[in-house]
Amino acid sequence: MALAAPILADEPKRPECIAPAAPGGGFDLTCKLAQSALVQEKLLKAPMRVTYMPGGVGAVAYNAVVAQRPADAGTITAFSSGSLLNLAQGKFGRFDEGAVKWIAAIGSSYGAIAVRSDSPYKNLKDLVDAIKANPGKVVIGSGGTVGSQDWMQTALIAKAAGINPRELRYVAMEGGGELATALLGGHIQVASTDISDSVPHIASGDMRILAVMSEERLPGKVVADIPTAKEQGFDVVWPVIRGFYLGPKVSDEAYAWWKSSFDQLLASEDFAKLRTERELYPFAMTGEELDSYVKKQVADYKKLAQDFGLIQ
């Protein structure tokens, strides 16, 4: 017997996407992609507003949604692999990965190591050699503190190079927009970041990427010539999944509306073009499949954090 299709709620009247960082980074990009695509595909009639809720690389927004807006059916909040890594380490406080309703992942990016275009570091070996010579002299900016996704990217490269990650000199920041500003302003020498965040600065000639943490070189006019960490002798791959969650008390009907909308979106060729324009790569998952993926990723990240001595 065929199962009945879920009853769909009405379209939310005041749709909102929370980007849990300052404007200009990956969360902002994720929200704006959904904002454009949902209207373009006529899934939303009312334009979706993007609001910013920085703090703890997602922690403030996560806690606000769970504790203060748990049943707000019109609000989706952006997350990334970095959010899941922080959840794995208990950095979101008393709430764990089971506290929200994971609704959709709409694309992926990859970790990247960026410098200013006038930097003396021309490749990953130059940077590693400089750190080995004087670890305290090279100031690395990362979105979040020790244990964050950006920290983990450089820690994995340091480990592959035989450097103790604890010797690296970090400056913690709130998201990709702040990181780019600090790098281009000369306040840090290196940014551990995300390739999608960096594309406008690469295209303008202000920023150079020493390595992208993908299995192979990425397609796309702006990024095609960027070498991977692997091809430079550092076996580090770090995909960055981007997507959304809903509050824990959002109704099943409203959850079904969002799932159905994202399923339609992810099947659309027009959406694929929008995603490519933002230098994101295909990764499509919704509903229970995404929920299972998130819980497995958090378990994997817990093991990684234990290996680095970040949690017991």
PDB file of N, CA and C in Angstrom, residues 51-86:
ATOM      1  N   THR A  51      19.250  37.692   8.017  1.00  0.00           N
ATOM      2  CA  THR A  51      19.663  38.394   9.235  1.00  0.00           C
ATOM      3  C   THR A  51      20.956  37.775   9.747  1.00  0.00           C
ATOM      4  N   TYR A  52      21.714  38.557  10.494  1.00  0.00           N
ATOM      5  CA  TYR A  52      23.040  38.125  10.947  1.00  0.00           C
ATOM      6  C   TYR A  52      23.055  37.983  12.455  1.00  0.00           C
ATOM      7  N   MET A  53      23.575  36.858  12.917  1.00  0.00           N
ATOM      8  CA  MET A  53      23.615  36.578  14.346  1.00  0.00           C
ATOM      9  C   MET A  53      24.987  35.985  14.697  1.00  0.00           C
ATOM     10  N   PRO A  54      26.051  36.833  14.671  1.00  0.00           N
ATOM     11  CA  PRO A  54      27.385  36.299  14.937  1.00  0.00           C
ATOM     12  C   PRO A  54      27.564  35.876  16.390  1.00  0.00           C
ATOM     13  N   GLY A  55      28.572  35.053  16.597  1.00  0.00           N
ATOM     14  CA  GLY A  55      28.915  34.631  17.956  1.00  0.00           C
ATOM     15  C   GLY A  55      29.209  33.148  18.027  1.00  0.00           C
ATOM     16  N   GLY A  56      30.447  32.825  18.397  1.00  0.00           N
ATOM     17  CA  GLY A  56      30.807  31.429  18.602  1.00  0.00           C
ATOM     18  C   GLY A  56      30.756  30.584  17.348  1.00  0.00           C
ATOM     19  N   VAL A  57      30.928  31.196  16.190  1.00  0.00           N
ATOM     20  CA  VAL A  57      30.870  30.506  14.897  1.00  0.00           C
ATOM     21  C   VAL A  57      29.640  29.593  14.830  1.00  0.00           C
ATOM     22  N   GLY A  58      28.487  30.193  15.128  1.00  0.00           N
ATOM     23  CA  GLY A  58      27.223  29.454  15.036  1.00  0.00           C
ATOM     24  C   GLY A  58      26.571  29.155  16.362  1.00  0.00           C
ATOM     25  N   ALA A  59      27.316  29.244  17.458  1.00  0.00           N
ATOM     26  CA  ALA A  59      26.780  28.847  18.770  1.00  0.00           C
ATOM     27  C   ALA A  59      25.644  29.753  19.227  1.00  0.00           C
ATOM     28  N   VAL A  60      25.811  31.066  19.046  1.00  0.00           N
ATOM     29  CA  VAL A  60      24.783  32.018  19.500  1.00  0.00           C
ATOM     30  C   VAL A  60      23.476  31.772  18.755  1.00  0.00           C
ATOM     31  N   ALA A  61      23.565  31.610  17.437  1.00  0.00           N
ATOM     32  CA  ALA A  61      22.354  31.371  16.635  1.00  0.00           C
ATOM     33  C   ALA A  61      21.703  30.041  17.013  1.00  0.00           C
ATOM     34  N   TYR A  62      22.495  28.998  17.172  1.00  0.00           N
ATOM     35  CA  TYR A  62      21.972  27.665  17.510  1.00  0.00           C
ATOM     36  C   TYR A  62      21.186  27.725  18.821  1.00  0.00           C
ATOM     37  N   ASN A  63      21.781  28.353  19.816  1.00  0.00           N
ATOM     38  CA  ASN A  63      21.122  28.457  21.116  1.00  0.00           C
ATOM     39  C   ASN A  63      19.873  29.329  21.050  1.00  0.00           C
ATOM     40  N   ALA A  64      19.929  30.408  20.262  1.00  0.00           N
ATOM     41  CA  ALA A  64      18.763  31.288  20.134  1.00  0.00           C
ATOM     42  C   ALA A  64      17.598  30.562  19.469  1.00  0.00           C
ATOM     43  N   VAL A  65      17.894  29.796  18.410  1.00  0.00           N
ATOM     44  CA  VAL A  65      16.838  29.068  17.698  1.00  0.00           C
ATOM     45  C   VAL A  65      16.227  27.996  18.604  1.00  0.00           C
ATOM     46  N   VAL A  66      17.064  27.227  19.283  1.00  0.00           N
ATOM     47  CA  VAL A  66      16.561  26.118  20.111  1.00  0.00           C
ATOM     48  C   VAL A  66      15.803  26.624  21.328  1.00  0.00           C
ATOM     49  N   ALA A  67      16.344  27.642  22.005  1.00  0.00           N
ATOM     50  CA  ALA A  67      15.777  28.076  23.289  1.00  0.00           C
ATOM     51  C   ALA A  67      14.701  29.149  23.147  1.00  0.00           C
ATOM     52  N   GLN A  68      14.843  30.024  22.135  1.00  0.00           N
ATOM     53  CA  GLN A  68      13.942  31.180  22.058  1.00  0.00           C
ATOM     54  C   GLN A  68      12.961  31.132  20.885  1.00  0.00           C
ATOM     55  N   ARG A  69      13.325  30.407  19.813  1.00  0.00           N
ATOM     56  CA  ARG A  69      12.466  30.395  18.622  1.00  0.00           C
ATOM     57  C   ARG A  69      12.269  28.970  18.100  1.00  0.00           C
ATOM     58  N   PRO A  70      11.985  28.034  18.980  1.00  0.00           N
ATOM     59  CA  PRO A  70      11.974  26.630  18.562  1.00  0.00           C
ATOM     60  C   PRO A  70      10.878  26.265  17.576  1.00  0.00           C
ATOM     61  N   ALA A  71       9.779  27.036  17.550  1.00  0.00           N
ATOM     62  CA  ALA A  71       8.645  26.686  16.685  1.00  0.00           C
ATOM     63  C   ALA A  71       8.477  27.654  15.525  1.00  0.00           C
ATOM     64  N   ASP A  72       9.477  28.495  15.265  1.00  0.00           N
ATOM     65  CA  ASP A  72       9.379  29.506  14.209  1.00  0.00           C
ATOM     66  C   ASP A  72       9.534  28.836  12.840  1.00  0.00           C
ATOM     67  N   ALA A  73       8.400  28.564  12.201  1.00  0.00           N
ATOM     68  CA  ALA A  73       8.390  27.758  10.969  1.00  0.00           C
ATOM     69  C   ALA A  73       8.939  28.496   9.763  1.00  0.00           C
ATOM     70  N   GLY A  74       9.043  29.829   9.830  1.00  0.00           N
ATOM     71  CA  GLY A  74       9.516  30.589   8.687  1.00  0.00           C
ATOM     72  C   GLY A  74      11.017  30.822   8.673  1.00  0.00           C
ATOM     73  N   THR A  75      11.701  30.352   9.707  1.00  0.00           N
ATOM     74  CA  THR A  75      13.126  30.661   9.853  1.00  0.00           C
ATOM     75  C   THR A  75      14.001  29.438   9.638  1.00  0.00           C
ATOM     76  N   ILE A  76      14.903  29.526   8.659  1.00  0.00           N
ATOM     77  CA  ILE A  76      15.951  28.518   8.491  1.00  0.00           C
ATOM     78  C   ILE A  76      17.270  29.152   8.906  1.00  0.00           C
ATOM     79  N   THR A  77      18.186  28.356   9.421  1.00  0.00           N
ATOM     80  CA  THR A  77      19.483  28.858   9.865  1.00  0.00           C
ATOM     81  C   THR A  77      20.579  28.091   9.141  1.00  0.00           C
ATOM     82  N   ALA A  78      21.562  28.821   8.642  1.00  0.00           N
ATOM     83  CA  ALA A  78      22.653  28.199   7.890  1.00  0.00           C
ATOM     84  C   ALA A  78      23.611  27.459   8.823  1.00  0.00           C
ATOM     85  N   PHE A  79      24.118  26.329   8.340  1.00  0.00           N
ATOM     86  CA  PHE A  79      25.171  25.613   9.056  1.00  0.00           C
ATOM     87  C   PHE A  79      26.219  25.159   8.054  1.00  0.00           C
ATOM     88  N   SER A  80      27.368  24.762   8.580  1.00  0.00           N
ATOM     89  CA  SER A  80      28.425  24.212   7.733  1.00  0.00           C
ATOM     90  C   SER A  80      29.079  23.050   8.466  1.00  0.00           C
ATOM     91  N   SER A  81      30.034  22.414   7.814  1.00  0.00           N
ATOM     92  CA  SER A  81      30.801  21.362   8.479  1.00  0.00           C
ATOM     93  C   SER A  81      31.459  21.896   9.742  1.00  0.00           C
ATOM     94  N   GLY A  82      31.835  23.186   9.720  1.00  0.00           N
ATOM     95  CA  GLY A  82      32.421  23.799  10.915  1.00  0.00           C
ATOM     96  C   GLY A  82      31.473  23.806  12.089  1.00  0.00           C
ATOM     97  N   SER A  83      30.182  24.010  11.813  1.00  0.00           N
ATOM     98  CA  SER A  83      29.175  23.950  12.881  1.00  0.00           C
ATOM     99  C   SER A  83      29.154  22.559  13.498  1.00  0.00           C
ATOM    100  N   LEU A  84      29.230  21.532  12.648  1.00  0.00           N
ATOM    101  CA  LEU A  84      29.174  20.149  13.133  1.00  0.00           C
ATOM    102  C   LEU A  84      30.426  19.804  13.936  1.00  0.00           C
ATOM    103  N   LEU A  85      31.568  20.324  13.516  1.00  0.00           N
ATOM    104  CA  LEU A  85      32.813  20.103  14.259  1.00  0.00           C
ATOM    105  C   LEU A  85      32.718  20.730  15.645  1.00  0.00           C
ATOM    106  N   ASN A  86      32.147  21.926  15.718  1.00  0.00           N
ATOM    107  CA  ASN A  86      31.975  22.580  17.022  1.00  0.00           C
ATOM    108  C   ASN A  86      30.972  21.833  17.896  1.00  0.00           C
TER     109      ASN A  86
END
